[in-house]
Amino acid sequence: GPVGSFNEHRFIHDQLDNLDDTMARIDDIGGFRAYNHYPWGWAWAGNAPLRLWKRYTWLGGVRTPLIARWTRGLSDAGAVRTQFCHAVDLMPTVLDAVGIAAPEVLDGISQQPLDGVSLLPMLRDAAAPEPRTTQYFEMLGSRAIYHQGWKATTDHVGSQLTVERDRIPGSHDFDKDRWELFDLSADFAEAHDVSEQHPERLRAMIETWWAEAGRNQVLPLMDSFLGRATALIPSPYGPRWRSELRPGGGAVSEDAIPPLMGGFRLQAEVETGANAVGILCALGDWSNGWAFYLLDGKPVLTFNILGALFRFAAETPIGAGTHAIGAEYRWEKSGRTISLVVDGVVVAHGPMRPRLPLRWQIGGAGLLIGYDRGFPVCDDYASPFAFSGTLHRLLIEVPALAPSDVQLEIAEALHRE
């Protein structure tokens, strides 16, 4: 964003940092307590003289330096190549260099054909033709096409981040996008739009973009930042109203967990001694995450939402024995609340003011059962903080997704049949 971010999760959730708060923690920037990112000014300085930054298909978002070093395979050290190439060409180049053909079948699965081509001829001969003459680009609705030294780019600014829609000029409607045309052989930085001088060329390039987009499964177009982020790795199981998890199975992908919007329930079935401690389940860390755990036998549920702590804890230990320790998040018209429940009795209750994030981590350890790893969610504990008792199973339920009584009756009837 325009002032940078101490915790990038805020920007992803369409919130701008308060500069005074960031300055108060300036000594933490760059350290393990921060999840910081620099402001637009540094992005533009790093991209100069190119336009914009990643998430856009202007050259500032897609042009990247490539340095190739191979002492025994390349002869003219220090030489520069100007031919166009793309990231998809790197794998074919490596395969070509080591003399291995890409397999058509791998582990019994037919492989998609590689769009890339080897760059070795170009790297060995400065006069070699461009390895590829056409390449489409699409990123969150921003679109561009390269063809034979020319590049056409749209002015689209997606429905992603409010500050960008407010401050970056451009179209917010695919039907109203303006395509600009640039001759990269004479205009390295897309500085001079020549679309009016070459309308037929631009029209042909736009048609080529649509053909390439269809061939590469880009359509239908979607410019929602959160929509694309949540669809990036879809759940392999689909939405389920109940999940039963057990310790020892490894981390569960965040996307495999039922959505927490609208309310959810957790219940850990445990067997403990007195003053048990440790993680029942945890996801994320102190930049954005939550953890359900015991401290000196007392159940605690802590949410760290974009760096702000919200903690709910029982006042008395649960004692030795077999217990069902639960937490319930309710989202109703009257507000959002958290309840901690032990063996059917509410032991803590309070309001939950902020909404829970749509996504807790961009990349992380996933949902962990019976222990944590990496950075903790809060300073109550240090990872791994393994549960000292026996955790038999963890149930996660989303009542809004529960089947109706009629559906249950049908399922039971089909089961009897």
CSV table of C-alpha atoms in Angstrom, one decimal:
chain,number,residue,atom,x,y,z
A,1,GLY,CA,0.0,0.0,0.0
A,2,PRO,CA,1.0,3.7,0.0
A,3,VAL,CA,2.6,3.6,3.4
A,4,GLY,CA,3.8,-0.1,3.6
A,5,SER,CA,2.6,-2.6,6.2
A,6,PHE,CA,3.9,-4.0,9.4
A,7,ASN,CA,1.6,-7.0,8.9
A,8,GLU,CA,0.9,-7.8,5.3
A,9,HIS,CA,-2.2,-9.8,6.3
A,10,ARG,CA,-3.9,-6.5,6.9
A,11,PHE,CA,-3.4,-5.3,3.4
A,12,ILE,CA,-4.7,-8.6,2.0
A,13,HIS,CA,-7.9,-8.0,4.0
A,14,ASP,CA,-8.2,-4.5,2.6
A,15,GLN,CA,-6.9,-2.6,5.7
A,16,LEU,CA,-4.2,0.0,5.6
A,17,ASP,CA,-1.7,0.3,8.5
A,18,ASN,CA,-1.6,3.2,10.8
A,19,LEU,CA,1.8,4.8,10.1
A,20,ASP,CA,2.2,6.0,13.7
A,21,ASP,CA,1.7,2.4,15.0
A,22,THR,CA,4.2,1.1,12.5
A,23,MET,CA,6.8,3.7,13.5
A,24,ALA,CA,6.3,2.8,17.2
A,25,ARG,CA,7.4,-0.8,16.2
A,26,ILE,CA,10.1,0.2,13.7
A,27,ASP,CA,12.8,-1.8,15.5
A,28,ASP,CA,10.8,-4.9,14.9
A,29,ILE,CA,10.6,-4.4,11.1
A,30,GLY,CA,12.7,-7.0,9.4
A,31,GLY,CA,12.6,-9.3,12.4
A,32,PHE,CA,10.6,-12.4,13.3
A,33,ARG,CA,7.9,-10.4,15.0
A,34,ALA,CA,6.9,-8.5,11.8
A,35,TYR,CA,5.4,-9.6,8.6
A,36,ASN,CA,6.3,-6.4,6.9
A,37,HIS,CA,6.2,-5.1,3.4
A,38,TYR,CA,7.5,-1.9,1.8
A,39,PRO,CA,5.3,0.8,0.4
A,40,TRP,CA,4.4,1.6,-3.2
A,41,GLY,CA,7.3,4.1,-3.6
A,42,TRP,CA,9.9,1.3,-3.1
A,43,ALA,CA,8.0,-1.0,-5.5
A,44,TRP,CA,8.1,1.7,-8.2
A,45,ALA,CA,11.8,2.4,-7.4
A,46,GLY,CA,12.6,-1.3,-7.8
A,47,ASN,CA,10.6,-1.5,-11.1
A,48,ALA,CA,11.8,1.8,-12.6
A,49,PRO,CA,11.1,2.8,-15.3
A,50,LEU,CA,8.3,0.2,-15.7
A,51,ARG,CA,4.7,0.7,-14.7
A,52,LEU,CA,3.0,-0.7,-11.6
A,53,TRP,CA,4.0,-3.9,-9.8
A,54,LYS,CA,3.0,-7.5,-9.3
A,55,ARG,CA,-0.7,-8.4,-9.6
A,56,TYR,CA,-0.7,-6.3,-12.8
A,57,THR,CA,0.4,-7.3,-16.3
A,58,TRP,CA,2.1,-4.0,-17.1
A,59,LEU,CA,5.8,-4.7,-17.5
A,60,GLY,CA,6.3,-3.6,-13.9
A,61,GLY,CA,4.4,-6.7,-12.9
A,62,VAL,CA,5.8,-9.3,-15.4
A,63,ARG,CA,9.2,-8.2,-16.7
A,64,THR,CA,12.0,-9.9,-14.7
A,65,PRO,CA,15.8,-10.0,-15.1
A,66,LEU,CA,17.3,-13.4,-16.0
A,67,ILE,CA,20.9,-14.3,-15.5
A,68,ALA,CA,22.2,-17.6,-16.9
A,69,ARG,CA,25.5,-18.9,-15.8
A,70,TRP,CA,26.9,-22.2,-17.2
A,71,THR,CA,30.7,-22.2,-17.4
A,72,ARG,CA,31.0,-25.3,-19.6
A,73,GLY,CA,27.9,-24.8,-21.7
A,74,LEU,CA,28.0,-21.1,-22.6
A,75,SER,CA,30.9,-19.4,-24.2
A,76,ASP,CA,30.3,-15.6,-24.3
A,77,ALA,CA,30.3,-14.6,-20.7
A,78,GLY,CA,28.8,-11.2,-19.9
A,79,ALA,CA,26.8,-11.1,-23.1
A,80,VAL,CA,23.3,-9.7,-23.2
A,81,ARG,CA,20.3,-11.3,-25.0
A,82,THR,CA,17.3,-9.3,-26.0
A,83,GLN,CA,15.0,-12.0,-27.3
A,84,PHE,CA,11.7,-12.4,-25.5
A,85,CYS,CA,11.2,-15.5,-23.3
A,86,HIS,CA,9.0,-16.5,-20.4
A,87,ALA,CA,9.2,-18.4,-17.1
A,88,VAL,CA,7.6,-21.5,-18.8
A,89,ASP,CA,10.7,-21.8,-20.9
A,90,LEU,CA,13.0,-22.5,-17.9
A,91,MET,CA,12.0,-26.1,-17.3
A,92,PRO,CA,12.5,-27.1,-21.0
A,93,THR,CA,15.8,-25.3,-21.0
A,94,VAL,CA,17.1,-27.3,-18.0
A,95,LEU,CA,15.8,-30.6,-19.5
A,96,ASP,CA,17.6,-29.8,-22.8
A,97,ALA,CA,20.8,-28.9,-21.0
A,98,VAL,CA,20.9,-32.3,-19.2
A,99,GLY,CA,19.6,-34.3,-22.2
A,100,ILE,CA,16.3,-35.5,-20.7
A,101,ALA,CA,13.0,-35.5,-22.5
A,102,ALA,CA,9.9,-34.5,-20.6
A,103,PRO,CA,7.9,-37.7,-19.9
A,104,GLU,CA,4.5,-38.1,-21.4
A,105,VAL,CA,3.4,-40.2,-18.5
A,106,LEU,CA,4.5,-39.8,-14.9
A,107,ASP,CA,3.5,-42.2,-12.1
A,108,GLY,CA,0.7,-43.5,-14.4
A,109,ILE,CA,-0.7,-40.0,-15.1
A,110,SER,CA,-0.6,-38.5,-18.5
A,111,GLN,CA,1.1,-35.1,-18.4
A,112,GLN,CA,0.0,-31.9,-19.9
A,113,PRO,CA,2.2,-30.8,-22.8
A,114,LEU,CA,4.8,-28.1,-22.0
A,115,ASP,CA,4.1,-24.7,-23.6
A,116,GLY,CA,7.7,-23.7,-23.0
A,117,VAL,CA,10.7,-24.1,-25.3
A,118,SER,CA,14.4,-24.5,-24.7
A,119,LEU,CA,16.4,-21.2,-24.5
A,120,LEU,CA,19.7,-22.9,-25.2
A,121,PRO,CA,19.9,-22.0,-28.9
A,122,MET,CA,19.3,-18.3,-28.0
A,123,LEU,CA,21.8,-18.5,-25.1
A,124,ARG,CA,24.5,-20.0,-27.4
A,125,ASP,CA,23.8,-17.7,-30.4
A,126,ALA,CA,22.9,-14.0,-30.0
A,127,ALA,CA,21.5,-14.0,-33.6
A,128,ALA,CA,19.1,-16.9,-32.9
A,129,PRO,CA,15.4,-16.1,-33.4
A,130,GLU,CA,13.1,-15.5,-30.5
A,131,PRO,CA,12.2,-18.8,-28.9
A,132,ARG,CA,8.5,-17.7,-28.7
A,133,THR,CA,6.7,-15.0,-30.5
A,134,THR,CA,3.4,-14.9,-28.5
A,135,GLN,CA,2.6,-14.9,-24.8
A,136,TYR,CA,-0.6,-14.0,-23.0
A,137,PHE,CA,-0.7,-12.6,-19.5
A,138,GLU,CA,-3.6,-12.4,-16.9
A,139,MET,CA,-3.5,-11.5,-13.3
A,140,LEU,CA,-6.6,-10.7,-11.2
A,141,GLY,CA,-8.3,-9.3,-14.3
A,142,SER,CA,-5.3,-7.3,-15.6
A,143,ARG,CA,-4.6,-8.6,-19.1
A,144,ALA,CA,-1.8,-8.3,-21.7
A,145,ILE,CA,-0.5,-10.0,-24.8
A,146,TYR,CA,3.0,-10.0,-26.3
A,147,HIS,CA,3.3,-10.7,-30.0
A,148,GLN,CA,6.4,-10.3,-32.3
A,149,GLY,CA,7.9,-7.4,-30.3
A,150,TRP,CA,4.6,-5.6,-29.6
A,151,LYS,CA,2.6,-5.6,-26.4
A,152,ALA,CA,-1.0,-4.7,-25.7
A,153,THR,CA,-2.1,-4.1,-22.1
A,154,THR,CA,-5.4,-3.3,-20.4
A,155,ASP,CA,-6.0,-0.5,-17.9
A,156,HIS,CA,-8.1,-2.9,-15.7
A,157,VAL,CA,-8.0,-2.4,-11.9
A,158,GLY,CA,-9.8,-5.3,-10.2
A,159,SER,CA,-12.2,-5.5,-7.4
A,160,GLN,CA,-9.5,-6.3,-5.0
A,161,LEU,CA,-8.2,-3.5,-2.8
A,162,THR,CA,-10.0,-0.3,-2.0
A,163,VAL,CA,-6.9,1.9,-2.0
A,164,GLU,CA,-5.8,0.7,-5.4
A,165,ARG,CA,-9.3,1.2,-6.9
A,166,ASP,CA,-9.3,4.7,-5.4
A,167,ARG,CA,-5.8,5.8,-6.4
A,168,ILE,CA,-4.8,3.9,-9.5
A,169,PRO,CA,-6.5,5.2,-12.7
A,170,GLY,CA,-8.1,2.6,-14.9
A,171,SER,CA,-11.2,0.6,-15.7
A,172,HIS,CA,-13.2,-1.5,-13.1
A,173,ASP,CA,-15.4,-3.2,-15.8
A,174,PHE,CA,-14.1,-5.8,-18.3
A,175,ASP,CA,-16.5,-4.4,-20.9
A,176,LYS,CA,-15.0,-1.0,-20.5
A,177,ASP,CA,-11.3,-1.9,-20.3
A,178,ARG,CA,-9.0,0.2,-22.6
A,179,TRP,CA,-6.3,-1.7,-24.4
A,180,GLU,CA,-3.1,0.2,-25.0
A,181,LEU,CA,-0.4,-0.8,-27.6
A,182,PHE,CA,3.3,-0.5,-27.3
A,183,ASP,CA,6.2,-1.2,-29.7
A,184,LEU,CA,8.7,-2.7,-27.2
A,185,SER,CA,11.5,-2.6,-29.8
A,186,ALA,CA,11.5,1.2,-29.5
A,187,ASP,CA,9.7,1.6,-26.1
A,188,PHE,CA,11.2,-0.4,-23.3
A,189,ALA,CA,8.9,0.8,-20.6
A,190,GLU,CA,5.4,1.0,-22.2
A,191,ALA,CA,5.6,4.7,-22.1
A,192,HIS,CA,4.1,5.6,-25.5
A,193,ASP,CA,0.7,4.2,-26.4
A,194,VAL,CA,0.5,3.8,-30.2
A,195,SER,CA,-2.9,2.1,-30.4
A,196,GLU,CA,-4.5,4.9,-32.4
A,197,GLN,CA,-1.7,4.6,-35.0
A,198,HIS,CA,-2.1,0.8,-35.3
A,199,PRO,CA,-5.8,-0.1,-34.8
A,200,GLU,CA,-5.7,-3.2,-36.9
A,201,ARG,CA,-2.7,-4.6,-35.1
A,202,LEU,CA,-4.3,-3.9,-31.8
A,203,ARG,CA,-7.5,-5.6,-32.8
A,204,ALA,CA,-5.7,-8.7,-34.0
A,205,MET,CA,-3.7,-8.9,-30.8
A,206,ILE,CA,-6.8,-8.6,-28.6
A,207,GLU,CA,-8.4,-11.5,-30.6
A,208,THR,CA,-5.2,-13.5,-30.0
A,209,TRP,CA,-5.4,-12.8,-26.3
A,210,TRP,CA,-8.9,-14.3,-26.2
A,211,ALA,CA,-7.8,-17.4,-28.1
A,212,GLU,CA,-4.8,-17.9,-25.8
A,213,ALA,CA,-6.9,-17.3,-22.7
A,214,GLY,CA,-9.4,-19.9,-23.8
A,215,ARG,CA,-6.6,-22.4,-24.6
A,216,ASN,CA,-5.0,-21.9,-21.2
A,217,GLN,CA,-8.3,-22.2,-19.2
A,218,VAL,CA,-8.3,-18.5,-18.0
A,219,LEU,CA,-11.9,-18.0,-18.7
A,220,PRO,CA,-14.3,-16.9,-17.3
A,221,LEU,CA,-12.6,-13.8,-16.2
A,222,MET,CA,-12.5,-13.1,-12.4
A,223,ASP,CA,-10.9,-10.1,-10.8
A,224,SER,CA,-11.8,-10.6,-7.1
A,225,PHE,CA,-8.6,-10.7,-5.0
A,226,LEU,CA,-10.1,-12.7,-2.2
A,227,GLY,CA,-12.0,-14.9,-4.6
A,228,ARG,CA,-8.9,-15.8,-6.4
A,229,ALA,CA,-6.9,-16.3,-3.2
A,230,THR,CA,-9.5,-18.6,-1.7
A,231,ALA,CA,-9.8,-20.6,-5.0
A,232,LEU,CA,-6.0,-20.9,-5.4
A,233,ILE,CA,-5.9,-24.3,-3.7
A,234,PRO,CA,-9.4,-25.7,-3.5
A,235,SER,CA,-10.3,-28.1,-0.7
A,236,PRO,CA,-9.9,-31.7,-1.8
A,237,TYR,CA,-12.9,-32.6,0.2
A,238,GLY,CA,-15.3,-29.8,-0.6
A,239,PRO,CA,-17.4,-28.0,2.1
A,240,ARG,CA,-18.4,-30.4,4.9
A,241,TRP,CA,-20.5,-29.6,8.0
A,242,ARG,CA,-18.4,-31.9,10.2
A,243,SER,CA,-14.7,-32.9,10.2
A,244,GLU,CA,-13.2,-35.5,12.5
A,245,LEU,CA,-9.4,-35.1,13.0
A,246,ARG,CA,-7.0,-37.1,15.0
A,247,PRO,CA,-3.4,-36.4,16.1
A,248,GLY,CA,-0.5,-38.0,14.3
A,249,GLY,CA,-1.8,-37.6,10.8
A,250,GLY,CA,0.3,-34.5,9.9
A,251,ALA,CA,-0.9,-31.0,9.2
A,252,VAL,CA,-4.3,-30.4,7.6
A,253,SER,CA,-4.3,-27.8,4.8
A,254,GLU,CA,-6.1,-24.6,5.8
A,255,ASP,CA,-8.3,-25.0,2.7
A,256,ALA,CA,-9.4,-28.5,3.8
A,257,ILE,CA,-11.0,-27.0,6.9
A,258,PRO,CA,-14.7,-26.0,6.7
A,259,PRO,CA,-15.3,-22.3,6.4
A,260,LEU,CA,-15.7,-20.6,9.8
A,261,MET,CA,-18.1,-17.8,8.6
A,262,GLY,CA,-21.5,-17.8,10.3
A,263,GLY,CA,-20.5,-19.9,13.3
A,264,PHE,CA,-18.6,-23.1,14.1
A,265,ARG,CA,-18.0,-25.5,17.0
A,266,LEU,CA,-14.8,-27.2,18.1
A,267,GLN,CA,-14.7,-30.2,20.5
A,268,ALA,CA,-11.6,-32.0,21.7
A,269,GLU,CA,-12.2,-35.4,23.4
A,270,VAL,CA,-9.3,-35.8,25.9
A,271,GLU,CA,-8.0,-37.8,28.8
A,272,THR,CA,-5.7,-35.8,31.1
A,273,GLY,CA,-4.0,-35.7,34.4
A,274,ALA,CA,-4.2,-32.7,36.8
A,275,ASN,CA,-3.0,-29.3,35.5
A,276,ALA,CA,-2.7,-30.6,31.9
A,277,VAL,CA,-1.1,-28.2,29.3
A,278,GLY,CA,-0.6,-28.1,25.6
A,279,ILE,CA,-2.1,-27.4,22.2
A,280,LEU,CA,-5.4,-29.0,21.3
A,281,CYS,CA,-5.3,-27.4,17.8
A,282,ALA,CA,-3.7,-24.4,16.3
A,283,LEU,CA,-3.5,-22.6,12.9
A,284,GLY,CA,-1.3,-19.7,11.9
A,285,ASP,CA,0.9,-17.7,14.1
A,286,TRP,CA,1.2,-14.3,15.8
A,287,SER,CA,0.8,-12.4,12.5
A,288,ASN,CA,-2.6,-14.1,11.9
A,289,GLY,CA,-3.9,-17.2,13.5
A,290,TRP,CA,-5.7,-19.0,16.4
A,291,ALA,CA,-5.0,-21.6,19.0
A,292,PHE,CA,-7.1,-23.8,21.4
A,293,TYR,CA,-5.0,-25.0,24.3
A,294,LEU,CA,-4.7,-25.7,28.0
A,295,LEU,CA,-2.7,-23.7,30.5
A,296,ASP,CA,-2.4,-25.2,34.0
A,297,GLY,CA,-5.5,-27.2,33.2
A,298,LYS,CA,-7.5,-24.2,32.1
A,299,PRO,CA,-9.0,-24.2,28.6
A,300,VAL,CA,-7.9,-21.1,26.5
A,301,LEU,CA,-8.9,-20.0,23.0
A,302,THR,CA,-6.9,-17.2,21.6
A,303,PHE,CA,-7.4,-15.4,18.2
A,304,ASN,CA,-4.6,-13.3,16.8
A,305,ILE,CA,-6.5,-11.3,14.1
A,306,LEU,CA,-4.0,-9.4,12.0
A,307,GLY,CA,-1.8,-8.9,15.0
A,308,ALA,CA,-4.5,-8.0,17.5
A,309,LEU,CA,-5.2,-10.5,20.4
A,310,PHE,CA,-8.6,-11.7,21.5
A,311,ARG,CA,-8.3,-14.2,24.4
A,312,PHE,CA,-11.0,-16.3,26.1
A,313,ALA,CA,-10.0,-18.5,29.1
A,314,ALA,CA,-11.7,-20.5,31.8
A,315,GLU,CA,-11.1,-19.5,35.4
A,316,THR,CA,-10.7,-23.1,36.9
A,317,PRO,CA,-8.8,-26.2,35.8
A,318,ILE,CA,-10.7,-29.1,34.3
A,319,GLY,CA,-9.1,-31.7,36.6
A,320,ALA,CA,-7.9,-35.2,35.9
A,321,GLY,CA,-10.1,-37.5,33.9
A,322,THR,CA,-11.9,-37.8,30.6
A,323,HIS,CA,-13.4,-34.6,29.2
A,324,ALA,CA,-15.0,-33.0,26.2
A,325,ILE,CA,-13.5,-29.5,25.8
A,326,GLY,CA,-15.3,-27.3,23.4
A,327,ALA,CA,-15.4,-23.8,21.9
A,328,GLU,CA,-18.3,-22.3,20.0
A,329,TYR,CA,-18.3,-19.2,17.8
A,330,ARG,CA,-21.8,-17.8,17.2
A,331,TRP,CA,-22.5,-15.1,14.6
A,332,GLU,CA,-26.1,-13.8,14.9
A,333,LYS,CA,-27.8,-10.5,14.2
A,334,SER,CA,-27.2,-9.4,17.8
A,335,GLY,CA,-23.4,-9.9,17.4
A,336,ARG,CA,-20.6,-12.4,17.5
A,337,THR,CA,-19.7,-14.4,20.7
A,338,ILE,CA,-17.3,-17.0,21.9
A,339,SER,CA,-18.1,-19.7,24.5
A,340,LEU,CA,-15.8,-22.3,26.0
A,341,VAL,CA,-17.6,-25.4,27.2
A,342,VAL,CA,-16.3,-28.3,29.4
A,343,ASP,CA,-18.4,-31.4,29.6
A,344,GLY,CA,-21.5,-29.4,28.5
A,345,VAL,CA,-21.0,-26.6,30.9
A,346,VAL,CA,-20.1,-23.1,29.7
A,347,VAL,CA,-16.9,-22.0,31.5
A,348,ALA,CA,-16.2,-18.8,29.7
A,349,HIS,CA,-18.2,-16.5,27.4
A,350,GLY,CA,-17.7,-13.1,25.8
A,351,PRO,CA,-18.2,-10.9,22.7
A,352,MET,CA,-16.0,-11.3,19.7
A,353,ARG,CA,-15.9,-7.8,18.1
A,354,PRO,CA,-14.0,-8.3,14.8
A,355,ARG,CA,-14.9,-10.6,12.0
A,356,LEU,CA,-12.7,-13.6,11.5
A,357,PRO,CA,-10.4,-13.4,8.4
A,358,LEU,CA,-11.5,-15.2,5.2
A,359,ARG,CA,-8.0,-16.6,5.1
A,360,TRP,CA,-5.6,-17.0,8.0
A,361,GLN,CA,-2.3,-17.5,6.1
A,362,ILE,CA,-0.9,-17.1,2.6
A,363,GLY,CA,1.4,-20.0,3.3
A,364,GLY,CA,1.8,-21.8,6.6
A,365,ALA,CA,1.9,-25.0,8.6
A,366,GLY,CA,-1.8,-25.7,8.2
A,367,LEU,CA,-4.1,-26.9,11.0
A,368,LEU,CA,-2.1,-28.7,13.7
A,369,ILE,CA,-3.6,-31.2,16.2
A,370,GLY,CA,-2.0,-31.8,19.6
A,371,TYR,CA,1.0,-29.5,19.0
A,372,ASP,CA,2.2,-26.3,17.3
A,373,ARG,CA,5.2,-25.5,15.2
A,374,GLY,CA,6.9,-22.4,13.9
A,375,PHE,CA,5.9,-19.1,15.6
A,376,PRO,CA,3.2,-19.3,18.2
A,377,VAL,CA,-0.2,-17.5,18.0
A,378,CYS,CA,0.6,-15.6,21.3
A,379,ASP,CA,3.1,-15.4,24.1
A,380,ASP,CA,1.1,-17.8,26.3
A,381,TYR,CA,3.3,-20.7,25.0
A,382,ALA,CA,6.3,-21.6,22.9
A,383,SER,CA,6.1,-24.2,20.1
A,384,PRO,CA,5.7,-27.1,20.0
A,385,PHE,CA,3.8,-27.0,23.3
A,386,ALA,CA,2.6,-30.6,22.8
A,387,PHE,CA,-0.5,-31.7,24.7
A,388,SER,CA,0.5,-33.4,27.9
A,389,GLY,CA,-2.6,-35.7,28.0
A,390,THR,CA,-4.2,-38.0,25.4
A,391,LEU,CA,-6.2,-36.3,22.6
A,392,HIS,CA,-8.5,-38.9,21.1
A,393,ARG,CA,-10.1,-36.8,18.4
A,394,LEU,CA,-11.1,-33.2,17.4
A,395,LEU,CA,-14.4,-32.4,15.9
A,396,ILE,CA,-15.0,-29.3,13.8
A,397,GLU,CA,-18.6,-28.5,13.0
A,398,VAL,CA,-20.3,-25.8,10.9
A,399,PRO,CA,-24.0,-25.9,11.7
A,400,ALA,CA,-25.0,-23.8,8.7
A,401,LEU,CA,-23.8,-26.6,6.5
A,402,ALA,CA,-25.5,-29.4,8.4
A,403,PRO,CA,-28.0,-31.5,6.4
A,404,SER,CA,-31.7,-31.0,7.1
A,405,ASP,CA,-33.9,-33.5,8.9
A,406,VAL,CA,-35.4,-34.5,5.5
A,407,GLN,CA,-31.9,-35.1,4.1
A,408,LEU,CA,-31.0,-37.2,7.0
A,409,GLU,CA,-34.2,-39.2,6.7
A,410,ILE,CA,-33.4,-39.8,3.0
A,411,ALA,CA,-29.9,-40.8,3.8
A,412,GLU,CA,-31.0,-43.3,6.4
A,413,ALA,CA,-33.6,-44.7,4.0
A,414,LEU,CA,-31.0,-45.2,1.3
A,415,HIS,CA,-28.7,-46.8,3.8
A,416,ARG,CA,-31.4,-49.3,4.8
A,417,GLU,CA,-32.1,-50.1,1.1
